[in-house]
PDB file of C-alpha atoms in Angstrom:
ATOM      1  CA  UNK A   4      90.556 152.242 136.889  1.00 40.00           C
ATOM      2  CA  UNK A   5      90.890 155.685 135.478  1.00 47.00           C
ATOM      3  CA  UNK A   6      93.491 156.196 132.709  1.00 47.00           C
ATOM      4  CA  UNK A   7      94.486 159.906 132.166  1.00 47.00           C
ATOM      5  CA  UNK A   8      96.017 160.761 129.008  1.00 53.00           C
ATOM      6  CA  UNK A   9      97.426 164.104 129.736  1.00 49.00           C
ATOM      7  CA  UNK A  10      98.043 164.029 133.271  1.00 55.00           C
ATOM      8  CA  UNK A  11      99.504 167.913 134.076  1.00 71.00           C
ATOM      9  CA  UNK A  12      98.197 170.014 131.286  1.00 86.00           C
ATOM     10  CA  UNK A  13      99.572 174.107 132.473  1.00 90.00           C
ATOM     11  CA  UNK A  14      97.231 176.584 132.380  1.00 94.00           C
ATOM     12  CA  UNK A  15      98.483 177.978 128.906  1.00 95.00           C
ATOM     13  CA  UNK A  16      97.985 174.372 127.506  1.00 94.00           C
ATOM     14  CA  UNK A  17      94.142 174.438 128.900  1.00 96.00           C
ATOM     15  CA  UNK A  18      94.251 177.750 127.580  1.00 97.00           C
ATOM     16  CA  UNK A  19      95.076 177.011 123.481  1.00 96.00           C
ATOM     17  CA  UNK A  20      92.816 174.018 123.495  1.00 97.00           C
ATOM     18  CA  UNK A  21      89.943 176.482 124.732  1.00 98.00           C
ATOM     19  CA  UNK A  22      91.061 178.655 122.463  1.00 97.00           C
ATOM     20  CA  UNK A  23      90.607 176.251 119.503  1.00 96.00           C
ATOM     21  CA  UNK A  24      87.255 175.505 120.354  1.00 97.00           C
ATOM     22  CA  UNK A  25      86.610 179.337 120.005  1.00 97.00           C
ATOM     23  CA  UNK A  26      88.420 179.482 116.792  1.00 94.00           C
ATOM     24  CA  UNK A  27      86.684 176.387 115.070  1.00 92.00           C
ATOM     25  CA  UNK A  28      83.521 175.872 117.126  1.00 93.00           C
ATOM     26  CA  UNK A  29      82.372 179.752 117.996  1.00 94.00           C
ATOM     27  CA  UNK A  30      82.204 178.890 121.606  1.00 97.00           C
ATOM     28  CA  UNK A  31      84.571 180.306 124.513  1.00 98.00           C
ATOM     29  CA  UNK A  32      86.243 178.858 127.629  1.00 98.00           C
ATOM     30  CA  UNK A  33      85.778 175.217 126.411  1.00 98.00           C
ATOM     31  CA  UNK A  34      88.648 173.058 127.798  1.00 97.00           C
ATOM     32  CA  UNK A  35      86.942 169.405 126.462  1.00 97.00           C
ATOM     33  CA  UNK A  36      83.280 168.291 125.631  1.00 97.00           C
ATOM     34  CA  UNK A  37      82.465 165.190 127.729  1.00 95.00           C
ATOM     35  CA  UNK A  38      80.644 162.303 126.787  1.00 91.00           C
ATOM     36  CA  UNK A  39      79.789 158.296 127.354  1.00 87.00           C
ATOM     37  CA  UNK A  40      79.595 155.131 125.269  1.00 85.00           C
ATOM     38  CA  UNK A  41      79.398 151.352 126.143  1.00 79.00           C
ATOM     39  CA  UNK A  42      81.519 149.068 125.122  1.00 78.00           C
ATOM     40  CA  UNK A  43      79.854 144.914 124.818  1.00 75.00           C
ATOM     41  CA  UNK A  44      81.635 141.637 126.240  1.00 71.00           C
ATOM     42  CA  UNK A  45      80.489 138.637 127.754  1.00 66.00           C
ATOM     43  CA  UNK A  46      79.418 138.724 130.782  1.00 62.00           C
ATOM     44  CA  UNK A  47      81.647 138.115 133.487  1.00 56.00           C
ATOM     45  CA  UNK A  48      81.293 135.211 135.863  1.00 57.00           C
ATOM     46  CA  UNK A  49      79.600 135.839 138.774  1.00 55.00           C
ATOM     47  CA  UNK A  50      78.929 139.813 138.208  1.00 52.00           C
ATOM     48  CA  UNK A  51      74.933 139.187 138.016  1.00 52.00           C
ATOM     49  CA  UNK A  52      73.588 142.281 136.851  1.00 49.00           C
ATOM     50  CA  UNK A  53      76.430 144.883 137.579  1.00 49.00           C
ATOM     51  CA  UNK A  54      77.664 144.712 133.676  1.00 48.00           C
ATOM     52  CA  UNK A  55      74.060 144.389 131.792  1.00 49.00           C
ATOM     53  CA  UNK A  56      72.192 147.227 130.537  1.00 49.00           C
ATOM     54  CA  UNK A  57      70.387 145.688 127.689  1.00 46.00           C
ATOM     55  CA  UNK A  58      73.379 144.092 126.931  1.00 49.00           C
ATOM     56  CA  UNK A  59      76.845 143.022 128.873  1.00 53.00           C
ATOM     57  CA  UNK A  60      78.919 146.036 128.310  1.00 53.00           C
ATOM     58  CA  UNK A  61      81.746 147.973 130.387  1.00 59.00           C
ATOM     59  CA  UNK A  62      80.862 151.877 130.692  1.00 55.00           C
ATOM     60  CA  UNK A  63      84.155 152.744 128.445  1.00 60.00           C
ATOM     61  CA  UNK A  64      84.925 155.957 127.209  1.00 73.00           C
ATOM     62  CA  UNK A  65      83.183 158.924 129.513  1.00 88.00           C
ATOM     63  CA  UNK A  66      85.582 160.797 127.607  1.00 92.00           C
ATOM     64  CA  UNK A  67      86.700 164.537 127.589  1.00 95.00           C
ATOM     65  CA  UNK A  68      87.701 164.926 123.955  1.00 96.00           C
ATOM     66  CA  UNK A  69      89.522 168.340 122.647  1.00 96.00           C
ATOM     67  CA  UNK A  70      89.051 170.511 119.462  1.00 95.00           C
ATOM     68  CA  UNK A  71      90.677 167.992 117.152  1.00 93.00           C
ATOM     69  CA  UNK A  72      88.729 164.777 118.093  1.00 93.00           C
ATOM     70  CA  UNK A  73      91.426 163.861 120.333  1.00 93.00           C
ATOM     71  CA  UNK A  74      90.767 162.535 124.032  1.00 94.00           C
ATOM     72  CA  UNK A  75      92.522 164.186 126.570  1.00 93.00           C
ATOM     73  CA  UNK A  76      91.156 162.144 129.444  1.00 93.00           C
ATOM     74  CA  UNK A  77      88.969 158.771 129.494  1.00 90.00           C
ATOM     75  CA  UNK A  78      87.584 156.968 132.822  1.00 87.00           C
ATOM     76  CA  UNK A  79      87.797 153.274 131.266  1.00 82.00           C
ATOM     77  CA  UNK A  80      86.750 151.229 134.829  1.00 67.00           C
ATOM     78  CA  UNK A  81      83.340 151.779 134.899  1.00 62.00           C
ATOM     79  CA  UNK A  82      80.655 149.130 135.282  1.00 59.00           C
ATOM     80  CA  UNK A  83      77.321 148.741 132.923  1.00 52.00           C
ATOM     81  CA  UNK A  84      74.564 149.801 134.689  1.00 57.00           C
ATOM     82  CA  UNK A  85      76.799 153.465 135.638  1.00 66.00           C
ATOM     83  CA  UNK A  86      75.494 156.661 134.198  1.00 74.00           C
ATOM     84  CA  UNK A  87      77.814 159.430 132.689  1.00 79.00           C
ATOM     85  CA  UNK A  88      76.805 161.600 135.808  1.00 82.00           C
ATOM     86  CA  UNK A  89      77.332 159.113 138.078  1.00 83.00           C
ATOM     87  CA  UNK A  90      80.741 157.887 136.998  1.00 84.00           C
ATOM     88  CA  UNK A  91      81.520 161.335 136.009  1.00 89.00           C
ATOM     89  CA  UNK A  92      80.865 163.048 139.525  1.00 88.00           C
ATOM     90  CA  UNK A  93      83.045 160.029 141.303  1.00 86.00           C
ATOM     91  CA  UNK A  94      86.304 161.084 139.036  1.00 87.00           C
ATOM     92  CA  UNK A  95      89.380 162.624 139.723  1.00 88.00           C
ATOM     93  CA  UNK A  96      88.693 164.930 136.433  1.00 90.00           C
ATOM     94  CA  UNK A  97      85.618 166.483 138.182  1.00 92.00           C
ATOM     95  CA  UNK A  98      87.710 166.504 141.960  1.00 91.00           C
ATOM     96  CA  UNK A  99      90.488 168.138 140.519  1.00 91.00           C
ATOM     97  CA  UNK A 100      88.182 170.895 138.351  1.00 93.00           C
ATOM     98  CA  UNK A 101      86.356 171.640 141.500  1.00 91.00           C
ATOM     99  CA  UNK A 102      89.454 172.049 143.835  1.00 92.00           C
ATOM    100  CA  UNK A 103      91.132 173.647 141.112  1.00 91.00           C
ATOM    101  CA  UNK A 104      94.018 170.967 140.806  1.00 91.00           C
ATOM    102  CA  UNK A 105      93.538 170.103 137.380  1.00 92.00           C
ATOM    103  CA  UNK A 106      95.366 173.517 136.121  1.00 92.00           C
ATOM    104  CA  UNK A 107      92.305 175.162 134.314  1.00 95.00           C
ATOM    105  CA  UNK A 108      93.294 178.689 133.510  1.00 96.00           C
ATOM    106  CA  UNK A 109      92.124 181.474 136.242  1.00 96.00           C
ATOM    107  CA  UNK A 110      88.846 182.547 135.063  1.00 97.00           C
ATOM    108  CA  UNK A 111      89.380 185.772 132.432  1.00 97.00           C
ATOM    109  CA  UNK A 112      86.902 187.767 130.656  1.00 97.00           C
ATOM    110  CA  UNK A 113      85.250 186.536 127.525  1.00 97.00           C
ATOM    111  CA  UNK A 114      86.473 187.589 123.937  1.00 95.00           C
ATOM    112  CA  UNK A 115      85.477 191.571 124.293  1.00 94.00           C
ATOM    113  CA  UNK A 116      83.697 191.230 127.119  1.00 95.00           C
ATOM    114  CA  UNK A 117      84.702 192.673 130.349  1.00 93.00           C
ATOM    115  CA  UNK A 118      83.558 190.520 133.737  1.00 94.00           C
ATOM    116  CA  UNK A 119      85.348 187.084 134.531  1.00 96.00           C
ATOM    117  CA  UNK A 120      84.063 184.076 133.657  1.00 97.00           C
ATOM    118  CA  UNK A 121      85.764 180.656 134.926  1.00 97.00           C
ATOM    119  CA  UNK A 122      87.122 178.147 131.807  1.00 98.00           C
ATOM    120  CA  UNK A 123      85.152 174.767 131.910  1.00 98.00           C
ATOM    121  CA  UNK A 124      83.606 171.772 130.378  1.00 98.00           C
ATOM    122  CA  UNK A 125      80.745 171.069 128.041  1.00 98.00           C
ATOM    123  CA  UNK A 126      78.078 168.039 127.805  1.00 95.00           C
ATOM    124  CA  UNK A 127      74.743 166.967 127.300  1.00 92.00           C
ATOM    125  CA  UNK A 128      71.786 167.497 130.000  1.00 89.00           C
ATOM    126  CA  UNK A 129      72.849 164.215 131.886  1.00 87.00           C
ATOM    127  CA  UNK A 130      75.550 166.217 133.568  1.00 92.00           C
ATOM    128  CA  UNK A 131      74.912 168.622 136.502  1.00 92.00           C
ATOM    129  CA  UNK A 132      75.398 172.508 135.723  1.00 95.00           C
ATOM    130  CA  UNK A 133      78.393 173.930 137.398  1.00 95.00           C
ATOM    131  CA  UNK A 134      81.036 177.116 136.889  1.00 96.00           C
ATOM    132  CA  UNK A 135      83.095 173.510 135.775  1.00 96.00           C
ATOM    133  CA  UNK A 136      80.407 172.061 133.363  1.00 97.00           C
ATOM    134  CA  UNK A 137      78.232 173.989 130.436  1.00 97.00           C
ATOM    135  CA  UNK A 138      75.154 172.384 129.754  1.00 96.00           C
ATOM    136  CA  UNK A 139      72.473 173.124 127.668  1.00 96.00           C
ATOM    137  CA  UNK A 140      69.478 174.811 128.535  1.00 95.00           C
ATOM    138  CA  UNK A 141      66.015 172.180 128.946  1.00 90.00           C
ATOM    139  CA  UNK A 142      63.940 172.027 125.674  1.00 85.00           C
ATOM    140  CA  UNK A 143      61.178 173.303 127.520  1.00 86.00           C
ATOM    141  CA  UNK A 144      59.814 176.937 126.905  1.00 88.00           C
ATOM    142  CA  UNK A 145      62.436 178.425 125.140  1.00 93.00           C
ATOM    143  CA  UNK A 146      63.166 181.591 124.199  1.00 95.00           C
ATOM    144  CA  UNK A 147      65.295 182.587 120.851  1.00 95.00           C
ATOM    145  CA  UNK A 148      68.307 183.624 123.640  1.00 96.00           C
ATOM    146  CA  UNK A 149      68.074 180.336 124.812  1.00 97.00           C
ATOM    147  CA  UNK A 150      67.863 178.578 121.914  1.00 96.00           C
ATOM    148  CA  UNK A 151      71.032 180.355 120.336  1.00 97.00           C
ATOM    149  CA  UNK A 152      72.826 179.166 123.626  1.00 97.00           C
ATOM    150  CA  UNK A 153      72.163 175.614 122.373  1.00 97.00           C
ATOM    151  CA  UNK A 154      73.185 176.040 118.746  1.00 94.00           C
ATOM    152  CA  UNK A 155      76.027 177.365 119.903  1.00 96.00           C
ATOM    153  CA  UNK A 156      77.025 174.724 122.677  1.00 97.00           C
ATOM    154  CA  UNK A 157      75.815 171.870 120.700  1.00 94.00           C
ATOM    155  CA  UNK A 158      78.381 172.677 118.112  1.00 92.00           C
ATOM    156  CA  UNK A 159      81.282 172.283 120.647  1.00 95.00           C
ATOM    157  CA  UNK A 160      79.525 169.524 122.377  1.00 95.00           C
ATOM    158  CA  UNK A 161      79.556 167.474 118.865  1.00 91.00           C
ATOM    159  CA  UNK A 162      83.378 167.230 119.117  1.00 93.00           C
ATOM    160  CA  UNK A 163      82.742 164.472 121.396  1.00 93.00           C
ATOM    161  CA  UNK A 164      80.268 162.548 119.568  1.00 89.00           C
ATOM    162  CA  UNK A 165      82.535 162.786 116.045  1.00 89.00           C
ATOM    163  CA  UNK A 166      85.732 161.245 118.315  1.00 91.00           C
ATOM    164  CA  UNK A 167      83.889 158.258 119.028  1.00 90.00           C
ATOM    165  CA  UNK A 168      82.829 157.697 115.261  1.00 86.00           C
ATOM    166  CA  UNK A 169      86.184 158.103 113.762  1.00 88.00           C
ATOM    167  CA  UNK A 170      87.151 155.581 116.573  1.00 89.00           C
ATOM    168  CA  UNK A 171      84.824 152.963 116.110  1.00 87.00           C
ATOM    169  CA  UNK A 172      85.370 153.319 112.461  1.00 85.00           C
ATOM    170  CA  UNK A 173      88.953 152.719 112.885  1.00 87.00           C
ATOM    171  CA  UNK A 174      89.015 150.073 115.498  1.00 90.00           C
ATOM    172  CA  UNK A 175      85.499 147.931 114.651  1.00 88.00           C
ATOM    173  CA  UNK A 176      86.712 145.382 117.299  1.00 87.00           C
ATOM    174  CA  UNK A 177      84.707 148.224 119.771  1.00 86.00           C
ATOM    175  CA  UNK A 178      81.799 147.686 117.767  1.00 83.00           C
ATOM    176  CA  UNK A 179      81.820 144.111 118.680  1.00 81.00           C
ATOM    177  CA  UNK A 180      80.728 141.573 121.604  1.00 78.00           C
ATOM    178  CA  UNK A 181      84.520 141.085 122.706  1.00 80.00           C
ATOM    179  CA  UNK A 182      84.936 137.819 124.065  1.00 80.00           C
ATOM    180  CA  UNK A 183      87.281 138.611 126.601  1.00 80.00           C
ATOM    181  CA  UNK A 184      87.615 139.603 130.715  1.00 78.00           C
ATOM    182  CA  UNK A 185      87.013 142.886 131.257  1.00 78.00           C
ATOM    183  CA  UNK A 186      90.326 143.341 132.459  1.00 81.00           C
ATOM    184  CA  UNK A 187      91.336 142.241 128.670  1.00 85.00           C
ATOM    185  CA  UNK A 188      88.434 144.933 127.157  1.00 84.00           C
ATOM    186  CA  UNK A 189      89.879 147.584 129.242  1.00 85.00           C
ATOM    187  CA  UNK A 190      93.799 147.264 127.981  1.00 88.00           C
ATOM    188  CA  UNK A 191      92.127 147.130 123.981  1.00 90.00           C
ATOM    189  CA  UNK A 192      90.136 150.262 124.580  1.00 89.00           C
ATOM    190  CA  UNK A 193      92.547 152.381 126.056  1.00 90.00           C
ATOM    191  CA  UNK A 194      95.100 151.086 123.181  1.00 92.00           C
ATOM    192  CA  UNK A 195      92.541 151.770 120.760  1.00 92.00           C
ATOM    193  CA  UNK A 196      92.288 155.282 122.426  1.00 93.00           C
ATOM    194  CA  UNK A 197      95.863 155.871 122.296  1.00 92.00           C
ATOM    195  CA  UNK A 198      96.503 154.806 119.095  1.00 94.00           C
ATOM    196  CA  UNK A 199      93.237 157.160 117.875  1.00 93.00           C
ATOM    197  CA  UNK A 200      95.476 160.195 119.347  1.00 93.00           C
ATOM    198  CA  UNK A 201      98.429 159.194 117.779  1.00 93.00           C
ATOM    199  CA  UNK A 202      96.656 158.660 114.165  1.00 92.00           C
ATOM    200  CA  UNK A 203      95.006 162.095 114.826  1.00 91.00           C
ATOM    201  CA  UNK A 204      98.501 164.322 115.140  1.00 91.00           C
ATOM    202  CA  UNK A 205     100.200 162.189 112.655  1.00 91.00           C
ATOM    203  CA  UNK A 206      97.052 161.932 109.848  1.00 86.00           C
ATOM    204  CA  UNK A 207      94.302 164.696 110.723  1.00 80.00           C
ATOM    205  CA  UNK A 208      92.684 164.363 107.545  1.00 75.00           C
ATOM    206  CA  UNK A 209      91.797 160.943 107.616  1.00 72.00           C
ATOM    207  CA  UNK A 210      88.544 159.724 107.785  1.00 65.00           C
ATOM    208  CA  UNK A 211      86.730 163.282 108.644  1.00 69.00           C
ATOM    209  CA  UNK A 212      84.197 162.272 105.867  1.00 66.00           C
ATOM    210  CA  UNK A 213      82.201 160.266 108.395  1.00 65.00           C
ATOM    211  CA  UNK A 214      82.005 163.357 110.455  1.00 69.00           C
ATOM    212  CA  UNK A 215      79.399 166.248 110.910  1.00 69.00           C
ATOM    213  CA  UNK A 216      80.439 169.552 109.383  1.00 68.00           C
ATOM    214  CA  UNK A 217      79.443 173.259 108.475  1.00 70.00           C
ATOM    215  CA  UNK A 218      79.493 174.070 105.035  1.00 63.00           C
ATOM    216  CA  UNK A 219      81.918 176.574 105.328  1.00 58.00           C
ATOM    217  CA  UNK A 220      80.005 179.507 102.856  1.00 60.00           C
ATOM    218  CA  UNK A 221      76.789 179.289 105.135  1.00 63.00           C
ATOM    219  CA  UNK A 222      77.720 177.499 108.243  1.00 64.00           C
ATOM    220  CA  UNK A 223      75.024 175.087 107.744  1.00 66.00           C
ATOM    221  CA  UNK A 224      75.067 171.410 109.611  1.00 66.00           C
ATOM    222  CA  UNK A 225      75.673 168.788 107.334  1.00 71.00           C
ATOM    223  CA  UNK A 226      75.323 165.746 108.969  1.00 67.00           C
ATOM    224  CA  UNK A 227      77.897 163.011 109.115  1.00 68.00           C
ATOM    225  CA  UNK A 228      78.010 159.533 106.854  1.00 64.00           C
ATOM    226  CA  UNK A 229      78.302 158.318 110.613  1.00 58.00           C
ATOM    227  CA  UNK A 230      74.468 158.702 111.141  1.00 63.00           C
ATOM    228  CA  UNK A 231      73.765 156.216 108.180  1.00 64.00           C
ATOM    229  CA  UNK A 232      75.970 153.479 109.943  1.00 61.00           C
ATOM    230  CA  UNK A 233      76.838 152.166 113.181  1.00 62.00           C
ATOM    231  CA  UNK A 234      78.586 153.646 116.265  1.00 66.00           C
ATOM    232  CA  UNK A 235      79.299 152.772 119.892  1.00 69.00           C
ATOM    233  CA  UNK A 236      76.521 152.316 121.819  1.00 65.00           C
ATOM    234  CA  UNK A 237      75.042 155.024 123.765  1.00 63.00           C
ATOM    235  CA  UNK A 238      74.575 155.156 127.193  1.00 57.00           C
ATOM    236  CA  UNK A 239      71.399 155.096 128.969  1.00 54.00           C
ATOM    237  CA  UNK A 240      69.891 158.181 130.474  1.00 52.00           C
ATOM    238  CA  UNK A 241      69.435 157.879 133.949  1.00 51.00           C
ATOM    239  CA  UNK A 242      67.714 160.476 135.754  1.00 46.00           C
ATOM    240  CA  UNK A 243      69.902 161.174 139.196  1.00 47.00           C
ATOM    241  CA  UNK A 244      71.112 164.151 140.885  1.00 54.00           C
ATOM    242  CA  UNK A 245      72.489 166.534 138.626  1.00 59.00           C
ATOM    243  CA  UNK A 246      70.958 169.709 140.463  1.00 72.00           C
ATOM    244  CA  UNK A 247      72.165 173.181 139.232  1.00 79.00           C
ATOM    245  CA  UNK A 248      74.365 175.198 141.161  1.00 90.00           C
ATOM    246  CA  UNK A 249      73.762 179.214 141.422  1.00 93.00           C
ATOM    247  CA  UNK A 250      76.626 179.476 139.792  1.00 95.00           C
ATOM    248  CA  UNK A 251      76.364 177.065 137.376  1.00 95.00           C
ATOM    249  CA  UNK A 252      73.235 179.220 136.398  1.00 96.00           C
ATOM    250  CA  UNK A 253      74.830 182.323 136.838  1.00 96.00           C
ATOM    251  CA  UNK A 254      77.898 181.631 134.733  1.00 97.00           C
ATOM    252  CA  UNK A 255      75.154 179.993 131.549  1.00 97.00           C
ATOM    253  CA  UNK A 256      73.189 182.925 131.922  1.00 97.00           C
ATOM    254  CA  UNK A 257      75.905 185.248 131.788  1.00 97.00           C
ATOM    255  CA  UNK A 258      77.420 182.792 128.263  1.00 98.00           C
ATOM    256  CA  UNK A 259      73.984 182.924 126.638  1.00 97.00           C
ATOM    257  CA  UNK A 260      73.716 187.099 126.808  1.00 97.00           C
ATOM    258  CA  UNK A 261      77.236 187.426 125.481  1.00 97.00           C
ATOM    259  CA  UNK A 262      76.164 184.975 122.627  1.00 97.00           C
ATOM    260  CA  UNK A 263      73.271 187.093 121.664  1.00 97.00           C
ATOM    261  CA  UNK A 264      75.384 190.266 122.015  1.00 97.00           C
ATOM    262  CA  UNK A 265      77.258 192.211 119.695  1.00 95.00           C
ATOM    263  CA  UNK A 266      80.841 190.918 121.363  1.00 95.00           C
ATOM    264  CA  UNK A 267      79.680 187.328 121.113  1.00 96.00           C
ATOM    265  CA  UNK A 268      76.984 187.043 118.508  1.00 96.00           C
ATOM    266  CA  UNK A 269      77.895 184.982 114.724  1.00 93.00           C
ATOM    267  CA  UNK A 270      76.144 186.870 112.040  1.00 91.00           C
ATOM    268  CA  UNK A 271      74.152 182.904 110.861  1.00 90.00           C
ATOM    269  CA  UNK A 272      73.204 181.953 114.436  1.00 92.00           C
ATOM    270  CA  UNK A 273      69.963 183.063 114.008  1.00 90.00           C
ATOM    271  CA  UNK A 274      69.154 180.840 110.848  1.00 87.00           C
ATOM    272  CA  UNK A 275      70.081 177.697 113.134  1.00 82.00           C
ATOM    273  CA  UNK A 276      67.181 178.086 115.469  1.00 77.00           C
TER     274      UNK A 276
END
């Protein structure tokens, strides 16, 4: 079961959530970071190892989160042993970014750049690189270029990770073994996940303590109270298909020059590598 939670965003409204992942997270074109967690219940009768990965859990929450911590989509239906790729590249969210259904903006230049470049998604290496999906590049051999790309990325991918901590912290029952069908886990996490949103226009503010942040005079990370305590659990990597398309490498390529240019570059990025 997939539950979307903005179901026909226009191309202007794609285009002001990029935008405020430009303004507060120095990275362009960003329309959601994606991301995974489990979720644990009992195990359901009769699903023998389809739920358990270490522990019975639904895969809950591959999530595409915006700016403000707020989840714009969520695949809920997933079963435990699924990867983020995997359940990921079997959604509607990746069909309709593909076939160009979903209403992303038409690619456009980057901020004082000149050549187009198409809007997409951001997420950790478990996702396949596409002109859809930013990745980062593989820790192996880097370069400074390269490395910058990261920094950079990794600060919109974060978004993601920070949603799911003020979530948990707000709703503990998802940091619990929830005795219930998953039928029953499904309808509490997608309440939990609307009533996040809801709590997040109404009362911004409230618990960004637990969160990671840059100290705003040097724009150095300053990790979360989050890290001390606990959080959903992460998924499992699981090493699949997730090769790179040309353009997929193309289209990084062409991000991580205009991040080490003069029309792209941050005067502290080079202090973060």
């Amino acid at each position: 079961m997939k539950y979307l939670f903005v179901q026909l965003l226009a191309p202007e409204e794609w285009r002001a959530i990029a935008d405020k992942f430009y303004g507060r997270w120095n990275f362009p074109h960003t329309c959601g970071a994606l991301d995974g967690k489990h979720v644990a219940c009992r195990c359901p009768p009769k699903s023998g190892s389809l739920y358990f990965k270490g522990f019975y859990s639904i895969k809950v929450l591959l999530a595409l989160v915006d700016a403000d911590y707020k989840f714009i989509w969520a695949d809920v239906g997933g079963a435990g042993f699924a990867s983020d790729a995997q359940i990921y590249n079997d959604s509607e969210l990746k069909q309709c970014a593909v076939d160009g259904t979903l209403g992303l903006p038409d690619p456009e230049p980057l901020p004082y750049d000149t050549q187009n470049v198409p809007f997409y998604f951001v997420g950790d290496d478990a996702f396949s690189l596409r002109s859809t999906m930013m990745k980062p590049y593989s820790q192996r051999g880097l370069q400074n270029e390269e490395r910058i790309f990261n920094c950079r990325l990794s600060r919109a991918r974060r978004v993601s990770e920070n949603a799911f901590v003020i979530l948990a912290n707000r709703f503990q029952v998802l940091l619990s073994n929830m005795q219930h069908e998953p039928s029953t886990v499904k309808l509490i996490v997608k309440t939990c996940l609307i009533l996040h949103n809801l709590m997040r226009i109404r009362y911004p503010g409230l618990q960004n303590q637990q969160l990671d942040i840059d100290d705003n005079a040097n724009h150095n990370f300053v990790p979360g109270a989050w890290r001390n305590g606990r959080n959903i659990e992460d998924t499992q990597r699981v090493t699949g298909f997730n090769t790179a398309s040309k353009e997929g490498k193309k289209q990084r390529n062409l991000i991580k020059h205009w991040v080490n240019s003069t029309a792209g570059s941050v005067p502290w990025q080079d202090r973060m590598i």
